[in-house]
XYZ file of C-alpha atoms in Angstrom:
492
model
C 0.000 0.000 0.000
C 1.340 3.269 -0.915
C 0.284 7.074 0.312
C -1.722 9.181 -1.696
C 0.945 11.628 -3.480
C 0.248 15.177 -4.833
C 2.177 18.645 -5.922
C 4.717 19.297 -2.841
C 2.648 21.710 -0.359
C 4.393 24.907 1.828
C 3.727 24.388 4.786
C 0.358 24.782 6.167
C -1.017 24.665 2.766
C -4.085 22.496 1.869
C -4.722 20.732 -1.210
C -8.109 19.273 -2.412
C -8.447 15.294 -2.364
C -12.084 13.708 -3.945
C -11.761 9.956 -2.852
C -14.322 7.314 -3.039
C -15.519 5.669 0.780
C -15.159 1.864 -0.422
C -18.002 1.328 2.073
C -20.387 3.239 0.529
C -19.319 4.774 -2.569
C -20.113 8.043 -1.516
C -17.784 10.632 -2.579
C -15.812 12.427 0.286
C -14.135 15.695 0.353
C -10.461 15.381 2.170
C -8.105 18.152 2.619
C -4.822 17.230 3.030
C -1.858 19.522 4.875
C 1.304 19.633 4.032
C 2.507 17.171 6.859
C 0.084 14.533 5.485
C -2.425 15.362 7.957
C -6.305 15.089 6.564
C -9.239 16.807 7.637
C -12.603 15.595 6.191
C -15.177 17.464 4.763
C -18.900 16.560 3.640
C -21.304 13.729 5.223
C -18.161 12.059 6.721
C -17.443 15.217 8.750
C -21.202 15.291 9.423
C -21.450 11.805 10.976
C -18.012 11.931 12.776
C -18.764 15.574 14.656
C -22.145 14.002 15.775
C -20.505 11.013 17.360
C -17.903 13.351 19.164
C -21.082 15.738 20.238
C -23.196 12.575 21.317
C -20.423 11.474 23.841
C -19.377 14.796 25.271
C -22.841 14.888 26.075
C -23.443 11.485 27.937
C -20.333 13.252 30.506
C -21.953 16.607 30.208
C -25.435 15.116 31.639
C -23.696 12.339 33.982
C -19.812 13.556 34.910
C -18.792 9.827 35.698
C -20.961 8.323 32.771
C -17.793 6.396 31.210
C -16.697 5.164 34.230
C -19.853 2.981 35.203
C -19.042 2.918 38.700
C -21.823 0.966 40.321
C -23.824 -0.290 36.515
C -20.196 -2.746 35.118
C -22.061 -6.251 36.682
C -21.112 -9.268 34.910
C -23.801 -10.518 34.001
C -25.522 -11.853 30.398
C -22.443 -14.333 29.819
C -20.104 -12.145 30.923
C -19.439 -13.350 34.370
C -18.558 -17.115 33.942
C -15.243 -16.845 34.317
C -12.708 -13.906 36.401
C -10.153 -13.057 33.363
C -7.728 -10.564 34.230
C -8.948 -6.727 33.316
C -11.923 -7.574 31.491
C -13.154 -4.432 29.728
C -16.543 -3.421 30.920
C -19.197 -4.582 28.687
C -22.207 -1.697 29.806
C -19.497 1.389 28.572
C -18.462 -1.044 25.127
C -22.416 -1.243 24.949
C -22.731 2.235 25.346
C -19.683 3.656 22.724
C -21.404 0.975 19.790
C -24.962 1.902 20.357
C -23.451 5.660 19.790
C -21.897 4.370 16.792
C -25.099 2.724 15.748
C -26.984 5.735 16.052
C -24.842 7.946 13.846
C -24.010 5.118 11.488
C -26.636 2.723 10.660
C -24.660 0.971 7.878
C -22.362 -0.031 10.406
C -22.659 -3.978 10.201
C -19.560 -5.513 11.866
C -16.810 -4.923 14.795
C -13.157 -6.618 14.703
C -10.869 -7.021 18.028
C -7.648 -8.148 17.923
C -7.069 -7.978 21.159
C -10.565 -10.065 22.324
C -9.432 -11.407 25.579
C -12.758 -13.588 26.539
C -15.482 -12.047 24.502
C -16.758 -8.441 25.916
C -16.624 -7.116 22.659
C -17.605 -10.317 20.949
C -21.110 -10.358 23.142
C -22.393 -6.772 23.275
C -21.661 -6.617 19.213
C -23.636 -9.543 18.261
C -26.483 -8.873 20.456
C -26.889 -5.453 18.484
C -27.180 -7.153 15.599
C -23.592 -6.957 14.716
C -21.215 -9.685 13.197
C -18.447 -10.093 15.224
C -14.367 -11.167 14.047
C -11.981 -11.539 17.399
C -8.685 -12.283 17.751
C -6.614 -13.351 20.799
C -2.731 -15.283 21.206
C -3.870 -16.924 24.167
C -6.098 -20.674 23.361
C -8.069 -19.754 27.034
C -9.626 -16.687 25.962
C -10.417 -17.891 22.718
C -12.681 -20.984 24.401
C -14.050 -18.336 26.419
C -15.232 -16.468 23.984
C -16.142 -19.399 21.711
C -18.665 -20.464 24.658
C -20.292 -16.871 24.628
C -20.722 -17.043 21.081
C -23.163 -19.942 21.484
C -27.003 -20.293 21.982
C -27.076 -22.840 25.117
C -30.462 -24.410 25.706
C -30.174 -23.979 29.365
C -32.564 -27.491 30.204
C -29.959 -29.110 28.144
C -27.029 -27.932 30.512
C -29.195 -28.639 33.423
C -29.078 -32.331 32.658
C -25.565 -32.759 31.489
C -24.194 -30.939 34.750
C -26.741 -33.852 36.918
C -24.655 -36.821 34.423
C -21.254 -35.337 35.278
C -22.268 -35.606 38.796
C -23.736 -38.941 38.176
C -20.207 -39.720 36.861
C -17.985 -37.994 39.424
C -19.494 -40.128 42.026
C -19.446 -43.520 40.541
C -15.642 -42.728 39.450
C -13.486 -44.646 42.363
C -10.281 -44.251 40.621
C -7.299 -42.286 42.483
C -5.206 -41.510 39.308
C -4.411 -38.178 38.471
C -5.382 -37.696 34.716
C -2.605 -34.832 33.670
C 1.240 -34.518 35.171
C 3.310 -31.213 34.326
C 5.748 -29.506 35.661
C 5.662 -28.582 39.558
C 1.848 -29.861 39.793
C 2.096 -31.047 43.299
C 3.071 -27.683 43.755
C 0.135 -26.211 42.143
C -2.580 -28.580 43.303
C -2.922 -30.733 46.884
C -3.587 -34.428 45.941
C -6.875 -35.054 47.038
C -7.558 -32.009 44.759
C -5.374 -33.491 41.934
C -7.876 -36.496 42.447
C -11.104 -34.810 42.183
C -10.131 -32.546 39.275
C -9.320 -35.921 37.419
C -12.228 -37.309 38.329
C -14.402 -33.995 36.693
C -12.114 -33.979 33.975
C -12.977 -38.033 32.916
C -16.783 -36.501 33.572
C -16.514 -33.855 31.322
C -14.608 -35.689 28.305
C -17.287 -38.112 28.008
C -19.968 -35.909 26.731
C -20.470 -36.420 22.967
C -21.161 -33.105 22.344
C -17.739 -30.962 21.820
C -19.871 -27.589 22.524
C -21.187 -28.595 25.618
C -18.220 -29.855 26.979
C -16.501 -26.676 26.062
C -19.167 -24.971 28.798
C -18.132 -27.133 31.571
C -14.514 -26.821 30.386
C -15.141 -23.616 31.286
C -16.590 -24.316 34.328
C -13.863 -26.645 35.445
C -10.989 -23.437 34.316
C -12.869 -21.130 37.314
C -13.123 -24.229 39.509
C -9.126 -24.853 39.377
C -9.005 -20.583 39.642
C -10.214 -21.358 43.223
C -9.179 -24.594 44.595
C -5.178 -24.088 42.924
C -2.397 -23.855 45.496
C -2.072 -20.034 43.587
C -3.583 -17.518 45.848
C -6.281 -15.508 43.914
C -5.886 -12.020 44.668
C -2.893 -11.907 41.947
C -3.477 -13.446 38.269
C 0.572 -14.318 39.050
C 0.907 -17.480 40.105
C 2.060 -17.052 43.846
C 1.673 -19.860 46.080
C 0.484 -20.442 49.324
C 2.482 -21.104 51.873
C 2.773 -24.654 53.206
C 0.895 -24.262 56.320
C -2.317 -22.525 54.571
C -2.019 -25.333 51.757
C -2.454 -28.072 54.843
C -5.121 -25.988 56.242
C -7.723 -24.945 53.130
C -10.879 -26.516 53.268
C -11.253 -26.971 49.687
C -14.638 -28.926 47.989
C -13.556 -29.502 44.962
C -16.158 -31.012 43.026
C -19.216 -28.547 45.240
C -17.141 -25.860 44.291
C -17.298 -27.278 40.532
C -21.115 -28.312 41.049
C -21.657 -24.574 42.204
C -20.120 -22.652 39.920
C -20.946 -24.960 36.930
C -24.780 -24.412 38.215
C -24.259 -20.028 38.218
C -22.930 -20.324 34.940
C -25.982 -22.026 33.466
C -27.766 -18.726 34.991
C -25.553 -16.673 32.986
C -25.881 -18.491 29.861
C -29.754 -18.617 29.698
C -29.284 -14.738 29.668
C -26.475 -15.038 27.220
C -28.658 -16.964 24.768
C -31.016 -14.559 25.280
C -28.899 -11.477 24.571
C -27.578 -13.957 21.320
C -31.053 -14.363 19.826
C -32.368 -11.057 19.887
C -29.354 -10.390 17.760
C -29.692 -12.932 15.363
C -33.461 -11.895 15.639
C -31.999 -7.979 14.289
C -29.691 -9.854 12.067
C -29.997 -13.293 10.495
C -27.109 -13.242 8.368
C -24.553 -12.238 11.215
C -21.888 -14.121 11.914
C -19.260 -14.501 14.431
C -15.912 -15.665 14.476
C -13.591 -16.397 17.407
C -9.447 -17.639 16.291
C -5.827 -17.731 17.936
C -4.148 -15.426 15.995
C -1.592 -12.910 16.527
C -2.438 -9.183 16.085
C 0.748 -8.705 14.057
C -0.605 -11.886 11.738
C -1.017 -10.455 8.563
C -5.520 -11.495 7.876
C -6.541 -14.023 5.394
C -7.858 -12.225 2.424
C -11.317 -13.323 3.626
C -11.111 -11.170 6.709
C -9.290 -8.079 4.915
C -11.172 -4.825 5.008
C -14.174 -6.323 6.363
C -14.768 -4.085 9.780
C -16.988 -1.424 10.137
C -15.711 -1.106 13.546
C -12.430 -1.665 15.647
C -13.545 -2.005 19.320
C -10.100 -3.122 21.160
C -8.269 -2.837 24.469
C -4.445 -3.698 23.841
C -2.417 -4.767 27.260
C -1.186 -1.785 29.322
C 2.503 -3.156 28.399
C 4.387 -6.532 28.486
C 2.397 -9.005 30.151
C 5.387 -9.909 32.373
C 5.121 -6.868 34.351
C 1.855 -5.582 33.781
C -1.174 -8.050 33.640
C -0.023 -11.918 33.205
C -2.620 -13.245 31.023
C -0.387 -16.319 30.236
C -0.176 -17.252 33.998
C -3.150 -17.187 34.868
C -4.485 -19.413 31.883
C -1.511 -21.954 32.794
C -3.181 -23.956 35.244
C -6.975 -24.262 33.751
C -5.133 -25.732 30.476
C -3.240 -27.897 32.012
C -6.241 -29.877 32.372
C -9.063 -29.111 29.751
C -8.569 -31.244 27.038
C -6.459 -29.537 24.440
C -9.223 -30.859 21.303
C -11.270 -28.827 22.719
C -9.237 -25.732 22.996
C -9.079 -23.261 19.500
C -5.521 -23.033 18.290
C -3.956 -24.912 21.528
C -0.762 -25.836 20.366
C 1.674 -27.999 23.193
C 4.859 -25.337 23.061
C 2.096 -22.806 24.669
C 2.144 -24.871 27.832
C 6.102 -25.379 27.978
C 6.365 -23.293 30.952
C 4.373 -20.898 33.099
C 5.138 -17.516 30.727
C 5.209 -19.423 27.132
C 2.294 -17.465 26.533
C 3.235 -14.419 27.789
C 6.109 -14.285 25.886
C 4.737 -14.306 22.648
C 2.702 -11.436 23.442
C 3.102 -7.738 22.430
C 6.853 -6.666 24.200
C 7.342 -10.543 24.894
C 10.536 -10.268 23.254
C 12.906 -8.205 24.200
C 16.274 -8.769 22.440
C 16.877 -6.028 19.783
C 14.094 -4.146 20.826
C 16.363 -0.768 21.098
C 17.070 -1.100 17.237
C 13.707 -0.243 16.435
C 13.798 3.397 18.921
C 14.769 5.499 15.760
C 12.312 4.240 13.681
C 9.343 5.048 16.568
C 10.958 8.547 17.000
C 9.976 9.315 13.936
C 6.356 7.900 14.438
C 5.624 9.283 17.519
C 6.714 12.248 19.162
C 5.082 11.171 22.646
C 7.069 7.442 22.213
C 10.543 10.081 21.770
C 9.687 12.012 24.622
C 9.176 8.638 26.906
C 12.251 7.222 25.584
C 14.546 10.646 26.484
C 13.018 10.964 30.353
C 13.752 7.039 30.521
C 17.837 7.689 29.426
C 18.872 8.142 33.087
C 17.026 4.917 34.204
C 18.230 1.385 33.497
C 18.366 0.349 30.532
C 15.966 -2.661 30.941
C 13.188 -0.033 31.251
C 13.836 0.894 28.055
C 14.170 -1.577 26.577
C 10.706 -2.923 27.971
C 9.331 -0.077 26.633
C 10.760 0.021 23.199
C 9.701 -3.766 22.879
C 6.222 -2.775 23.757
C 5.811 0.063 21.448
C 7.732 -1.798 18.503
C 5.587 -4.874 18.542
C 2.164 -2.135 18.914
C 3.765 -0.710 15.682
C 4.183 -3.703 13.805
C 0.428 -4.582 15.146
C -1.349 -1.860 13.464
C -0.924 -2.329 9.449
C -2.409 -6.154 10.302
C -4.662 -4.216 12.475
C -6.209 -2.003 9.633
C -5.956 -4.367 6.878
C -9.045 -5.598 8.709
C -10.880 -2.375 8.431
C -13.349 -0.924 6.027
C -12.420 2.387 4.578
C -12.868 5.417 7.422
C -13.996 2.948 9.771
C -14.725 4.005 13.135
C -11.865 2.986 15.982
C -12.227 3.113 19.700
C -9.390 2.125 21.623
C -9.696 1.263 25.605
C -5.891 1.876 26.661
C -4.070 2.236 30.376
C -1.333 3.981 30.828
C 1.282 2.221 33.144
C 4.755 3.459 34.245
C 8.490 2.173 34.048
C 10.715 2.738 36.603
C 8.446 6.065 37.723
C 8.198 7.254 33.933
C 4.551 7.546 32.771
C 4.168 5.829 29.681
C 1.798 8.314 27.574
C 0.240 5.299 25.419
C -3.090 7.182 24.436
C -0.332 10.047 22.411
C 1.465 6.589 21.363
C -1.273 5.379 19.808
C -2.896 8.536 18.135
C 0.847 9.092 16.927
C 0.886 5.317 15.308
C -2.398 5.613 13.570
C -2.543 9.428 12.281
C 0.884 8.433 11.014
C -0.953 6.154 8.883
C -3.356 8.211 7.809
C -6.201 7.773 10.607
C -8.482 11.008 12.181
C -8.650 11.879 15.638
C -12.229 11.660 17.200
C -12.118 12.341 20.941
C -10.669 10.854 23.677
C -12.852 9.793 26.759
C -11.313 9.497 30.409
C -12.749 7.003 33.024
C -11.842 5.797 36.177
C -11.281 2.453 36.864
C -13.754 1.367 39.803
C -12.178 -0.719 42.479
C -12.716 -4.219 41.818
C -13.917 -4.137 38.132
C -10.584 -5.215 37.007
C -8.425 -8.007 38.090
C -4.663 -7.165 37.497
C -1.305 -8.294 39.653
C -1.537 -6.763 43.298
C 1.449 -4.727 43.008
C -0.049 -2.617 39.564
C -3.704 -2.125 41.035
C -2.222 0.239 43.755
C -0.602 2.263 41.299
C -2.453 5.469 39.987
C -1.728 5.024 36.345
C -3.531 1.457 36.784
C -6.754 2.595 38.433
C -7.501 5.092 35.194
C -8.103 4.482 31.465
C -9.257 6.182 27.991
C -11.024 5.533 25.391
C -9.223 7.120 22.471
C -12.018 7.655 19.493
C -10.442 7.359 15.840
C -11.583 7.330 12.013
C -9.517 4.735 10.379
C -8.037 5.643 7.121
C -8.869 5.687 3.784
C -8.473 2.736 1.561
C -7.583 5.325 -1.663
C -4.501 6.660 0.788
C -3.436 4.560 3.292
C 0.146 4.535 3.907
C 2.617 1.623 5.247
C 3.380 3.801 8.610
């Protein structure tokens, strides 16, 4: 792909661009300055002011509107399992219903980032077909269960045979054996989990046992050796191990029963969709965000609805870990895209995701100077610190980078972006990621909207212990794009 070229501009000159909107055909006035910066003109501008008007107003009339503190519940679906800093599915609601309004032609939303399915659920029960992305296998069977119609009855009866099974099983063995899994799990644990896990497996059905899969993953959450008020695995000590009064299979039998709750809502939610929108569809797949799409999935998206991790896993929110345990024991047939090399060790996952990697990360500083302004700023205050911090910055922002041409190749021409991003800090330095990211996307030819700041209620979101204390943690935006042009999008 290749920018749109013209006579060379002084600067602050504008010239006149007439490009077609491949999603409509409708003509568009663009002027373009002499930096490459565009500014639309016509029904484009029209629709775009009105969505920045629309949610200036919802703060205007409520202050603390995008923060939801008090109306973020998990509930339709959304609550059967605790991922780490789940995005909050009443404000993603809110933000495409706005969209909806201003847009009605919009028919689809892409995240790349999908985590377990907030996105995935509040788009297709608006009617809206839904293509998600995510590195880690867990969060893509999470989402994959609340992409399904469940006939709750049906559940009902399954969960009373897995019972049925669990206590006719007399065998002792312990079905899986890893790495440091005494360490993980106390034996008469070890023993009941195996005995859910033969339970589960011999349902016929692959999408049912998915559910209880799921069911089983919050189960281990709980009755694990790892405490749960960090998504790090940090053990117990030896004493409170000895000590826990742990019902495995009640706590399974409970939780498996709540999440049958929350699906009837979910299918609920699911048909009235499909009931808007027969021919939606929705599609859940391990992929990387840097994956180049299949030509099926290119320039598809109406919408990008995303929340990237505040930085490297490692040090920020451990997605990996906290999956590590659950798939040691769901049956890996049954997970999308679980490959064995994911489970190697406790940060396999981790690792491959955005600033995973950090050898030769500094090469690539020049390169995001000249993208972002912000990213050079961050870089010069982080010279007098070690140099691991910048390096863990530079191989955060570097692997972002190489994120978004995959990112828009997805999108429709001037499709509408919104962005939930945290802003965490290195060794004291305040990573400005919101500039970061407007720098990395109007460097590519995309339109700045508005950008939304909410709070972070305490409790909503479940990150490591030490990062929810900081400030930078407890507060987010929601930066508000136009993506580019197909006519003129550049290579960044």
């Amino acid at each position: 792909m290749s920018r749109m070229t013209g006579p060379a501009l002084e600067e602050g000159e504008m010239s006149r661009l007439s490009v077609a909107n491949a999603s409509g055909g409708r003509t568009q006035e663009r002027s373009r300055f002499a930096d490459g910066r565009q500014h639309i003109t016509g029904p484009l501008a029209e629709t775009t002011d009105e969505l920045a008007s629309r949610l200036r107003e919802r703060a205007e009339l409520t202050p603390e509107f995008w923060s939801f503190s008090g109306r973020s519940r998990r509930e339709g679906g959304h609550g059967i399992f605790a991922y780490p800093a789940m995005m909050v599915p009443q404000l993603q609601g809110a933000l495409l219903e706005d969209v909806q309004a201003v847009d009605p032609t919009v028919s689809s939303v892409f995240d790349p980032f999908m985590g377990s399915g907030t996105v995935m659920l509040e788009s297709v029960s608006r009617g809206l077909s839904f293509y998600g992305t995510d590195v880690n296998p867990l969060a893509v069977l999470l989402a994959t269960v609340k992409s399904n119609v469940y006939d709750p009855e049906q559940l009902t009866h399954v969960r009373q045979r897995i019972a049925v099974r669990v206590t006719e099983d007399i065998s002792s063995k312990i079905a899986v054996d890893f790495t440091n899994r005494d360490k993980w799990f106390r034996a008469d644990v070890a023993v009941d989990l195996s005995k859910l896990k033969r339970a589960i497996s011999a349902e016929r059905r692959r999408s049912i046992r998915q559910a209880f899969w799921v069911a089983l993953a919050e189960t281990i959450r709980l009755v694990s050796n790892s405490r749960t008020s960090t998504v790090k695995l940090h053990s117990y000590s030896s004493e409170e191990i000895l000590s826990r009064q742990i019902d495995t299979i009640g706590t399974f039998l409970r939780i498996s029963a709540s999440q049958i709750e929350q699906l009837k809502d979910q299918a609920e939610a699911l048909s009235q969709g499909f009931n808007r929108n027969p021919d939606l569809t929705i599609s859940c797949t391990v992929a990387d965000a840097r994956s180049v799409p299949a030509a099926k999935h290119r320039a598809t998206a109406d919408v990008l609805m995303t929340s990237p991790p505040y930085g490297d896993n490692v040090t920020t929110v451990t997605y990996g870990q906290h999956s590590y345990l659950p798939l040691q024991w769901i049956d890996p047939r049954d997970v999308p895209g679980m490959k064995g090399e994911l489970l190697e060790n406790t940060r396999s996952i981790d690792s491959i995701s955005l600033g995973g990697k950090l050898k030769g990360s500094l090469e690539s500083a020049e390169k995001l100077c000249s993208k972002s302004s912000a990213f050079a700023q961050c870089l010069d205050h982080l010279r007098d610190h070690p140099r691991n911090a910048q390096t863990r910055m530079v191989a955060f922002v570097r692997d972002l980078d190489d994120s978004m041409d995959a990112i828009l190749s997805h999108l429709r021409s001037d499709a509408w972006m919104f962005w939930t991003l945290g802003e965490r800090k290195i060794s004291g330095v305040r990573v400005p990621t919101v500039s970061i990211v407007r720098d990395l996307l109007v460097a590519r030819g995309a339109r700045h909207v508005e950008t939304l700041d909410r709070k972070i209620p305490g409790g909503t979101k479940r990150m490591a212990a030490r990062n929810a204390s900081v400030e930078t943690m407890n507060t987010e935006s929601i930066l508000v794009m136009r993506g580019p042009c197909n006519a003129d999008r550049g290579s960044g």
